[in-house]
Short mmCIF file of C-alpha atoms in Angstrom, two decimals:
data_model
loop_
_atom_site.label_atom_id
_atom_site.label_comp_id
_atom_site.label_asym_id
_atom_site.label_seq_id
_atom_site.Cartn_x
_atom_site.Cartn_y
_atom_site.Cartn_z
CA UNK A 1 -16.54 -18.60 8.05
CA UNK A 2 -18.25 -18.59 4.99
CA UNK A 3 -19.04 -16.38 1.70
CA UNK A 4 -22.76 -17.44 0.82
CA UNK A 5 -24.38 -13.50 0.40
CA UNK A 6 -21.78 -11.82 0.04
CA UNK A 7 -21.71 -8.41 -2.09
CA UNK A 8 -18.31 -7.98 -3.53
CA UNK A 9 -17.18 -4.69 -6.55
CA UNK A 10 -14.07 -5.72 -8.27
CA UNK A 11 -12.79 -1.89 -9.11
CA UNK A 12 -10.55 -2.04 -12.28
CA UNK A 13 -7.85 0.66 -12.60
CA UNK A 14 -5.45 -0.85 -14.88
CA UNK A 15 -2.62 -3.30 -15.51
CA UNK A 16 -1.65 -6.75 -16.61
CA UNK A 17 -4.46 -8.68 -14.95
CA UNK A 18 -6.75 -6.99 -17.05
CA UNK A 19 -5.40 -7.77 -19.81
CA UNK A 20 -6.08 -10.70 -22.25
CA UNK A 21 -4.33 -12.34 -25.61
CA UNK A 22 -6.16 -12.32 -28.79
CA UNK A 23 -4.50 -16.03 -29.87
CA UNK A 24 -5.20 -15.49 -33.20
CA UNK A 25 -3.17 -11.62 -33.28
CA UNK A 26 -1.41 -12.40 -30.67
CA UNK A 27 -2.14 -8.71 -29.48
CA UNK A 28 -3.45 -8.17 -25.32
CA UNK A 29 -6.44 -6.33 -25.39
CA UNK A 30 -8.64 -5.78 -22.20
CA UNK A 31 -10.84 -8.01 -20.40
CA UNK A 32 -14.44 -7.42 -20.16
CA UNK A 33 -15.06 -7.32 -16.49
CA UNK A 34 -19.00 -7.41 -17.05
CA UNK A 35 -18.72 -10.54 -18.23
CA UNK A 36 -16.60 -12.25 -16.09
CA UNK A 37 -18.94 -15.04 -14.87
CA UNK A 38 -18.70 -16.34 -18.62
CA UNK A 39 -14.77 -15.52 -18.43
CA UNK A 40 -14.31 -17.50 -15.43
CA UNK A 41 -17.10 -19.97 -14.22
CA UNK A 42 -15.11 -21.13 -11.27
CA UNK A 43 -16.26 -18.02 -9.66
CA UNK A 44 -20.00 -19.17 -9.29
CA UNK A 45 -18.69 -22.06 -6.63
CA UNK A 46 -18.11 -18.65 -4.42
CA UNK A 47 -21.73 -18.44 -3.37
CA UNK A 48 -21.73 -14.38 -3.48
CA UNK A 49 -22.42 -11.54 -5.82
CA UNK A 50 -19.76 -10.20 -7.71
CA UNK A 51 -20.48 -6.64 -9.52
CA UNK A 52 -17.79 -4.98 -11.09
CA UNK A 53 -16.80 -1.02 -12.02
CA UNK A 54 -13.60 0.02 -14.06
CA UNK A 55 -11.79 3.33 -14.39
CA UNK A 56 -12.90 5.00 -17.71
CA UNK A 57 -9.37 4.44 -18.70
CA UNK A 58 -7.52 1.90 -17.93
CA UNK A 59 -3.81 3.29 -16.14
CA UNK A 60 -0.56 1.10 -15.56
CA UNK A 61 0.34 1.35 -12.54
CA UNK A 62 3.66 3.41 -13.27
CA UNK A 63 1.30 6.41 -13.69
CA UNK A 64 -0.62 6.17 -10.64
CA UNK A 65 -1.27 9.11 -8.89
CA UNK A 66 -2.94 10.90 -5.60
CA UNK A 67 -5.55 12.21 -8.65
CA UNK A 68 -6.13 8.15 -9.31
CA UNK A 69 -5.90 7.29 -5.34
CA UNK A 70 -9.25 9.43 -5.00
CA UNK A 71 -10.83 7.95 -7.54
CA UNK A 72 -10.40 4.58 -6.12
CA UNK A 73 -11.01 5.96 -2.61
CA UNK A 74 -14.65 7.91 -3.81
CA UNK A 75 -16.00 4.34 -5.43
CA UNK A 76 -15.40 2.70 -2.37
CA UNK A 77 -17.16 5.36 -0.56
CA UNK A 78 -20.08 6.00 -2.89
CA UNK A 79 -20.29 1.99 -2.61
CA UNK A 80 -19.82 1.25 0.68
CA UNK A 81 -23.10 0.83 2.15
CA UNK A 82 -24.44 -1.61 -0.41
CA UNK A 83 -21.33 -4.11 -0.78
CA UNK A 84 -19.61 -6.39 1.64
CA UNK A 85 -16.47 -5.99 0.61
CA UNK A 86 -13.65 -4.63 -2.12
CA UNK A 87 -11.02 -5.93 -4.83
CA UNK A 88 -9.26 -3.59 -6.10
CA UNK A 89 -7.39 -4.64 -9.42
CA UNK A 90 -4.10 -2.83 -9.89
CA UNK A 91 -1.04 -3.22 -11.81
CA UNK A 92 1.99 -4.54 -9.15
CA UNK A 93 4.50 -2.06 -9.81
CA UNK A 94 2.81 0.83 -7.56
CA UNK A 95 0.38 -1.50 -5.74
CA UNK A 96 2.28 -1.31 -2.29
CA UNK A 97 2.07 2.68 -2.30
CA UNK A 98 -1.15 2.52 -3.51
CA UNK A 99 -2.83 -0.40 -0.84
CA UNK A 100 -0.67 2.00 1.88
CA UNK A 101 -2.41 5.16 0.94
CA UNK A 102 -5.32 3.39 0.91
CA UNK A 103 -4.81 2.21 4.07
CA UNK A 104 -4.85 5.99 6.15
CA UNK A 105 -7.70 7.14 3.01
CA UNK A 106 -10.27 5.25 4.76
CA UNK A 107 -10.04 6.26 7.99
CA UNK A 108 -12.91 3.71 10.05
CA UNK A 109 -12.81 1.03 7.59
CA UNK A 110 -14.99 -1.98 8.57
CA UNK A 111 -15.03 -3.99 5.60
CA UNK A 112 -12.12 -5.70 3.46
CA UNK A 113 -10.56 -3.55 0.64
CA UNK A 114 -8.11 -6.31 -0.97
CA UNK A 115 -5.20 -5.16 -3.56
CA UNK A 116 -4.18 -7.72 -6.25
CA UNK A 117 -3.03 -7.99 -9.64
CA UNK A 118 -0.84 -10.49 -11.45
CA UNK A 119 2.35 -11.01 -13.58
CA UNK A 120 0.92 -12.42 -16.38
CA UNK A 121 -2.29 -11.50 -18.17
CA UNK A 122 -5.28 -13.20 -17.25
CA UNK A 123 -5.76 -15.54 -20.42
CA UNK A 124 -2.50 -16.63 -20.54
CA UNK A 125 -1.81 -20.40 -20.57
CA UNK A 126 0.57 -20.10 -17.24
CA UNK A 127 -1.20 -16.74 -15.97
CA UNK A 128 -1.53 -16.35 -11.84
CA UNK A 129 -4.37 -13.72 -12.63
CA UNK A 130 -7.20 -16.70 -11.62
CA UNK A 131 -5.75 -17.63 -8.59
CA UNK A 132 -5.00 -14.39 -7.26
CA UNK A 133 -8.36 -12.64 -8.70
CA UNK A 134 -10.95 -15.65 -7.36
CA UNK A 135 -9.11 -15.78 -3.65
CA UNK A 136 -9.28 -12.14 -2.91
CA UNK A 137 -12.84 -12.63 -4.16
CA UNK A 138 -12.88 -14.93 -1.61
CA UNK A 139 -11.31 -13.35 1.22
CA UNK A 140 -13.31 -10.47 0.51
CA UNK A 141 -16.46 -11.94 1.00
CA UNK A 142 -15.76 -13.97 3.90
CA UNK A 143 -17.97 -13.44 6.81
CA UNK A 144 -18.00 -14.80 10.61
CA UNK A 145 -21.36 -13.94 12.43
CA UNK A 146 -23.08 -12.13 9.38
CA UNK A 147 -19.73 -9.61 9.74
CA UNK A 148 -17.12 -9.21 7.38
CA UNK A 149 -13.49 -11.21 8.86
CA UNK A 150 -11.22 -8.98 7.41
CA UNK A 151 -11.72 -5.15 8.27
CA UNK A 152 -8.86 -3.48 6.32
CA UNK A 153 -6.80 -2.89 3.14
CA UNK A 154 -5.00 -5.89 2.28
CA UNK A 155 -2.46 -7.22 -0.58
CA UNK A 156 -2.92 -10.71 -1.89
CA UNK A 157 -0.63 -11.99 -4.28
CA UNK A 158 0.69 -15.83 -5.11
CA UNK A 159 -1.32 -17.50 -1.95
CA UNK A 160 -0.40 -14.83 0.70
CA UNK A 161 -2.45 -12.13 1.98
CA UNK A 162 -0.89 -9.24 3.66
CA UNK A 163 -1.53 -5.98 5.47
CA UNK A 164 -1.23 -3.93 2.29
CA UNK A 165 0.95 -0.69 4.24
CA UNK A 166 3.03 -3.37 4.73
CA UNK A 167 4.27 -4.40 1.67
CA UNK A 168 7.08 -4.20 -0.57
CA UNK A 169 7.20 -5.04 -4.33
CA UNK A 170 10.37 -7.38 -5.02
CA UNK A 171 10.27 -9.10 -7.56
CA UNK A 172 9.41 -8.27 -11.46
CA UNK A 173 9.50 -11.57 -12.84
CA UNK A 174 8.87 -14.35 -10.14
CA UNK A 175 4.94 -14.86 -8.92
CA UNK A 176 5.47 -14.42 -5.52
CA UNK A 177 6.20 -10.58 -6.03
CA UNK A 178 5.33 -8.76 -3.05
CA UNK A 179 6.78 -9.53 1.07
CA UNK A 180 5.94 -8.46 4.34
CA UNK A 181 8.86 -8.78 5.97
CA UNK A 182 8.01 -6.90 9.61
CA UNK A 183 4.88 -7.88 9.55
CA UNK A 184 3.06 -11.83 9.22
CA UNK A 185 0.87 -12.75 6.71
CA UNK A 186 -2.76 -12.21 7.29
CA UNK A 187 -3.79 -15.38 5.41
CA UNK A 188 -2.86 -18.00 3.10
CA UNK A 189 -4.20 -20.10 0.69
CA UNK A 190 -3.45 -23.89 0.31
CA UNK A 191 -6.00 -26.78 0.47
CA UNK A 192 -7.66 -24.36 2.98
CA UNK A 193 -7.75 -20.86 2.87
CA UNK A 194 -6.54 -19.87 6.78
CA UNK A 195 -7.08 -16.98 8.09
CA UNK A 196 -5.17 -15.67 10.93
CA UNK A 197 -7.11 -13.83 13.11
CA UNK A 198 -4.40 -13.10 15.71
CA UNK A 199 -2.82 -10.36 12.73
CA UNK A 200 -5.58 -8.87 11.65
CA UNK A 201 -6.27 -5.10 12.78
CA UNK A 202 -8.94 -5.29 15.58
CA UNK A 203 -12.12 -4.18 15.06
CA UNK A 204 -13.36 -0.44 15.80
CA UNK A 205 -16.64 -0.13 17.66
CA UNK A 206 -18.95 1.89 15.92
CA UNK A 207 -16.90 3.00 13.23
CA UNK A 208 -17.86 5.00 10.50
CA UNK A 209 -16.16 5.49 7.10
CA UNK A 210 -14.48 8.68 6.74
CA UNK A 211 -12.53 9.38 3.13
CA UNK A 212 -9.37 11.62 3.00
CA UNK A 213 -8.76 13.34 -0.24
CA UNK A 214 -6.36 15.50 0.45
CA UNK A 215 -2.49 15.51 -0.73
CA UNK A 216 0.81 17.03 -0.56
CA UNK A 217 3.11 15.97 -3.05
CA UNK A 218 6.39 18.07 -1.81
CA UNK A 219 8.14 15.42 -0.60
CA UNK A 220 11.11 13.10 -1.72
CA UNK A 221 13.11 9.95 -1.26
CA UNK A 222 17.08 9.91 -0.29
CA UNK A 223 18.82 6.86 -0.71
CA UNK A 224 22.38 7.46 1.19
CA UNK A 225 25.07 5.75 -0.27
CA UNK A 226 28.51 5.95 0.03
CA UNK A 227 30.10 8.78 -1.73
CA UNK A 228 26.70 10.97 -1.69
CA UNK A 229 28.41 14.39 -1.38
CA UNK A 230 26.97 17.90 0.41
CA UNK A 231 26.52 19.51 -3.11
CA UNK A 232 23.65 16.73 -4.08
CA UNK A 233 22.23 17.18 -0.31
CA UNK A 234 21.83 20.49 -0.57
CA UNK A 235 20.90 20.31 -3.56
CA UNK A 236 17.79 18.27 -2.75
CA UNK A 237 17.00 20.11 0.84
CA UNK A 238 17.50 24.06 -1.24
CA UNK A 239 14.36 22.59 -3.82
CA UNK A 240 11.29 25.34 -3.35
CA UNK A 241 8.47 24.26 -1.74
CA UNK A 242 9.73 20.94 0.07
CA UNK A 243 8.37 20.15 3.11
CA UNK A 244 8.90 15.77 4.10
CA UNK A 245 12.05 13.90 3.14
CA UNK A 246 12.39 10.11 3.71
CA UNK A 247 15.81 9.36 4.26
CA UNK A 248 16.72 5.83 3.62
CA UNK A 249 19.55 5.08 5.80
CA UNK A 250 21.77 2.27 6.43
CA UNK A 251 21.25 -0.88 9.01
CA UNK A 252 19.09 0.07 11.81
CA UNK A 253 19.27 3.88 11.28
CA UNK A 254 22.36 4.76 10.73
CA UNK A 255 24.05 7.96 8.96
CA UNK A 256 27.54 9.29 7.70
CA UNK A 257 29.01 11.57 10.98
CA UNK A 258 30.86 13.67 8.56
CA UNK A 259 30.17 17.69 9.74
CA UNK A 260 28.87 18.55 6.64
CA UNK A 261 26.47 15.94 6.81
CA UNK A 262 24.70 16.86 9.95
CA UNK A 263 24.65 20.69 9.44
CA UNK A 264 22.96 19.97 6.29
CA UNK A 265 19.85 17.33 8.39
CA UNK A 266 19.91 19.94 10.84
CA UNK A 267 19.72 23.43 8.53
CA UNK A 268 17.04 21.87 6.97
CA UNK A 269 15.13 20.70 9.91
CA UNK A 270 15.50 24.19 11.02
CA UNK A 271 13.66 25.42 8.25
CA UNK A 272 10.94 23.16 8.36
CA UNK A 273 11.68 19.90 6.71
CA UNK A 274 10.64 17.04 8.44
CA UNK A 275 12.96 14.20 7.72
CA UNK A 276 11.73 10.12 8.30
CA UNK A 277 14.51 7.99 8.95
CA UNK A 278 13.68 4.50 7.11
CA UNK A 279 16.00 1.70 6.91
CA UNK A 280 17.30 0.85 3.43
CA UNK A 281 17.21 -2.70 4.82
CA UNK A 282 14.01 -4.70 3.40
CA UNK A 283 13.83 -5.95 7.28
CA UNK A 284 14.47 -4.99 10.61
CA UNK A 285 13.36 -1.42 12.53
CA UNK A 286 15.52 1.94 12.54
CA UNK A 287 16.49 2.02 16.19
CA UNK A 288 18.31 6.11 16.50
CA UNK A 289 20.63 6.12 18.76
CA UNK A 290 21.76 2.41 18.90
CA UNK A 291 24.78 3.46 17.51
CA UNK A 292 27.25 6.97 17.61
CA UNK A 293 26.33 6.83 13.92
CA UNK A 294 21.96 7.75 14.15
CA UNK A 295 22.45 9.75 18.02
CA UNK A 296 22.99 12.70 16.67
CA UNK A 297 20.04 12.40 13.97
CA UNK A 298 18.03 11.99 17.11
CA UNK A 299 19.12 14.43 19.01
CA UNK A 300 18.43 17.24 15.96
CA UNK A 301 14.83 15.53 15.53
CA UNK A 302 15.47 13.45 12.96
CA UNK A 303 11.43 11.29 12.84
CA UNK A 304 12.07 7.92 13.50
CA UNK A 305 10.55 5.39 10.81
CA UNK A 306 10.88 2.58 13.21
CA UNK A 307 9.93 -0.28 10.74
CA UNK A 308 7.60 1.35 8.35
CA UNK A 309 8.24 0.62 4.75
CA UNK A 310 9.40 3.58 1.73
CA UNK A 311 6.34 3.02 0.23
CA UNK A 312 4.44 3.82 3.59
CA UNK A 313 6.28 6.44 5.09
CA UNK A 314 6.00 8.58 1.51
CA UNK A 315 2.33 8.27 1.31
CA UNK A 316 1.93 8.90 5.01
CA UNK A 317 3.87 12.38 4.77
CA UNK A 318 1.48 13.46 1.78
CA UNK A 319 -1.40 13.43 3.72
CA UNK A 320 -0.26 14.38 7.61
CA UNK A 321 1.48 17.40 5.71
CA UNK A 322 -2.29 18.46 4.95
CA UNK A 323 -3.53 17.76 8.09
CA UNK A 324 -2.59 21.63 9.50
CA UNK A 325 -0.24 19.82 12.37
CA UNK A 326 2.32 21.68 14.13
CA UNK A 327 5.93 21.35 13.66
CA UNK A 328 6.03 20.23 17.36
CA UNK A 329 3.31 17.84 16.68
CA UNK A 330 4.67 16.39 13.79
CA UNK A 331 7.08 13.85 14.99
CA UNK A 332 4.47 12.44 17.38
CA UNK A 333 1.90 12.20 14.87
CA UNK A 334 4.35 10.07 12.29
CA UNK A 335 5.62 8.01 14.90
CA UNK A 336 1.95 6.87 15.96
CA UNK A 337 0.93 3.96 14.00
CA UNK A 338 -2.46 4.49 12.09
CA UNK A 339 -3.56 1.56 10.66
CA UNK A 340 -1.22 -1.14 11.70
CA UNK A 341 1.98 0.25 9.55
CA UNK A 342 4.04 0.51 12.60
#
């Protein structure tokens, strides 16, 4: 494997990594991509090009939106013939929803689109921007055969690259922010950067890039908890215009059996809302029926997340909701895995 040749566009939308300190003010002010040969000679070692293109504002990550998702999505595309690959620099809060999005955007993606960002700014004394910015350089530009190695969207943060629908954000202050819980790391970085090739998505014959723009943003989150009453439920399932629901339910699936529970799941499948069982649990798979407790959400057609994350399942409803697919088809649709998030 190597990265002599190599093309890569860093795309700047935002957040801390961009960010540098004046030392004399004190005062972060952003870093000039253009130049970032000067900002950070160890980069020349890499052997390939490195262009770069940032959003005409810079957004934190709090505010990112399907709006921002295209835009990311459309400078890929516009790009795609004349690069190898493609870092993406975004701030961590959002970066799991956004590298899952991502993910079913670019429907026959053949080259590496690689999330990362870091918790401190990039000229900090103790900052993990470097590391994490030149090794998803890396990664991006590896090649095997005159072909890129990695062939999807992937999240690399504090020496671990993973499949990027698979992640979860979980930590705010720590450097190792992000896990992958159901799903092994793609690569890691120590002496030697290792690659394992036995994770990675395989490759599709003959695919071409196809860009999804498309969105529909009337869907929500539940988080059950103890003591959630019928009056909040309803309140939720009776809002105008909602179509997806991720429920977030306990251990592998499970649901209160209270009456007024399931009449509520099941008058609103009834009229139309398709509801994604996802495990609150940061591990494991939602498994309906295991217990009394998630049979009866599977017997009123209750979608089962299996092990997808929040993050992916939400993202995944916005755009299948465009897609014009029967009610009947629905289910089957969700519960097929796209691009590796199952």
């Amino acid at each position: 494997m190597e990265t002599e040749s190599s093309k890569i566009l860093l795309i700047y939308t935002g957040g801390t990594i961009g960010m540098m300190k004046d030392y004399e003010t004190g005062v972060l002010k952003a870093f000039e991509f253009e130049n970032i040969y000067h900002r950070i000679p160890e980069l020349s070692h890499l052997d390939c090009l490195i262009d770069s293109v940032s959003f005409e504002k810079a957004i934190d990550s709090s505010d990112m939106n399907p709006k921002h998702w295209i835009n990311i999505a459309e400078t890929i595309e516009k790009n795609y013939d004349n690069y190898d690959g493609f870092v993406v620099l975004h701030g961590s809060d959002t970066m799991s929803y956004s590298a899952s999005v991502l993910s079913f955007m670019l429907e026959g993606l053949s080259k590496p689109v690689i999330f990362t960002g870091s918790q401190l700014p990039i000229g900090d004394l103790r900052t993990d921007a470097k590391e994490n910015l030149i090794t998803s350089i890396q990664l991006a530009a590896l090649k095997e055969n005159g072909k890129p190695v990695i062939k999807e969207v992937g999240l690399y943060f504090e020496y671990k690259l993973y499949r990027g629908n698979r992640t979860t954000k979980i930590n705010a202050e720590n450097f190792q922010a992000f896990v992958s819980i159901n799903y092994p790391t793609l690569a890691e970085s120590g002496v030697h950067l290792k690659v394992m090739k036995e994770n990675l998505l395989p490759e599709k014959p003959k695919a071409k890039l196809k860009v999804w723009k498309e969105f529909d943003q009337n869907v929500a989150i539940i988080k059950l908890f103890p003591g959630i009453t019928e009056k909040i439920l309803n309140g939720i399932f009776n809002i105008s215009g909602l179509k997806a629901v991720v429920l977030e339910t306990y251990g592998s699936g499970n649901a209160p059996t209270e009456t007024w529970f399931l009449k509520s799941l099941e008058a609103a499948i009834e009229k139309g809302i398709h509801i994604v069982n996802v495990t609150q649990c940061s591990g494991g798979s939602v498994i309906l029926g295991k217990y009394e407790a998630s049979e009866y959400l599977r017997k009123i057609g209750v979608i089962n997340g299996k092990d997808i994350t929040t993050e992916a399942a939400i993202v995944k409803l916005m755009i299948l909701l465009k897609k014009n697919i029967s009610s009947n088809l629905f289910k089957i649709r969700f519960e097929e895995n796209i691009s590796g998030e199952i």
